[in-house]
């Protein structure tokens, strides 16, 4: 067959990829000109895109024009320096180059043999990162443990829950699944609940223990002990405890050491989710938030959140890799090979849900090499300083209050008018968030703690500087002034 299309041709790739890189570089150059939160209405795209795929090829330029005109308006600009919502999702030149290379090679590294470099680099880079976090040696690949890159923290939590469940079932019998109980605080990310749903843990055996402002929303060891005693007295089997370092709502840090000891006394699997705040713990002055990690069976953090590694890259370490492998390995004939049969290699397909896996370690490796540890510490510290600066700005305006003390780079605050009940204050803050985000100048998200509607400003986008924080505060103050005036009139 001759004269057909050439889906891969080195020279065409060079030409087109250069155009795409130019397009992306231009995007970053003009990123501040877009409304941070996309302003489109649901269903906007169907109205402007044809009903079916084209029969004949179109030019790249036509497609790029469409991206500019039709897709970009429907993008919320996570990489904008004025994006302060949720938690950050970092992009960097190094992360992007790694992502590009991973896409370019496009290998599928499920077993060692399918691309030895993909497996081996992942093991090595996760050992590097474990050392940067000063994780105990048990988590390194040299012993019984090791690290693996998952797509997201949700997958990380799921796979360790499955490993823990199966370990418990081996101990207590297959029929005891209805007795297995999971513990965590009510601030734990919903990924845990989803993992329980998928893992067959009964919803009524998922204890999300209440927290409040007296512990800054951290899980109390006494509350946990009490819940475990009640459950064991009723014949239930506590088997999994999930602690969080940096909860999603307010970056609360659970007391790892005390919780870990309780988990050990009750022979439970102890997992630590540090999806966001784990990155900060590479800084010596924040490492103490991980004290107690030595008690854990597993630990995860998202390098794609705050460590300059483009999405997706969630890193998970376990002390006993065989527990994961026992739960997740399969060995069909068509995948058998000498290296795997000889037990000489790691096959990461057995540490995760899917079979196929991307060469994600490239972006982590490139990020670490192109920036170096010292720059990374300064990068994180700068965001924390910027958050501190914002916190100071809020604290001197009597119309606002800081709701929980800041720990990392998230500030939780709200407008607190001189009069009005809690419902009225909540409504006012909801309105404030709505108007602020609809300006398109900045984007923040919210949470509710103890019935209070709270605004969250998370610093962490790679382009954010002090001037963006000052400008964000001005938008918030101006909109608050207008809102308060309106409320006074009604
Ligand atoms: N755990 C925590 C503490 C989080 O903050 C988040 C997301 O923000 C997650 C888990 C879920 O992350 P992912 O989207 O990687 O599943």
PDB file of C-alpha atoms in Angstrom, residues 9-16:
ATOM      1  CA  UNK A   9       6.961  10.290  10.182  1.00  0.00           C
ATOM      2  CA  UNK A  10       9.968  11.785  11.927  1.00  0.00           C
ATOM      3  CA  UNK A  11      10.128  14.978   9.864  1.00  0.00           C
ATOM      4  CA  UNK A  12       6.398  15.647  10.053  1.00  0.00           C
ATOM      5  CA  UNK A  13       6.549  15.014  13.776  1.00  0.00           C
ATOM      6  CA  UNK A  14       9.377  17.528  14.124  1.00  0.00           C
ATOM      7  CA  UNK A  15       7.489  20.183  12.205  1.00  0.00           C
ATOM      8  CA  UNK A  16       4.139  19.672  13.905  1.00  0.00           C
TER       9      UNK A  16
END
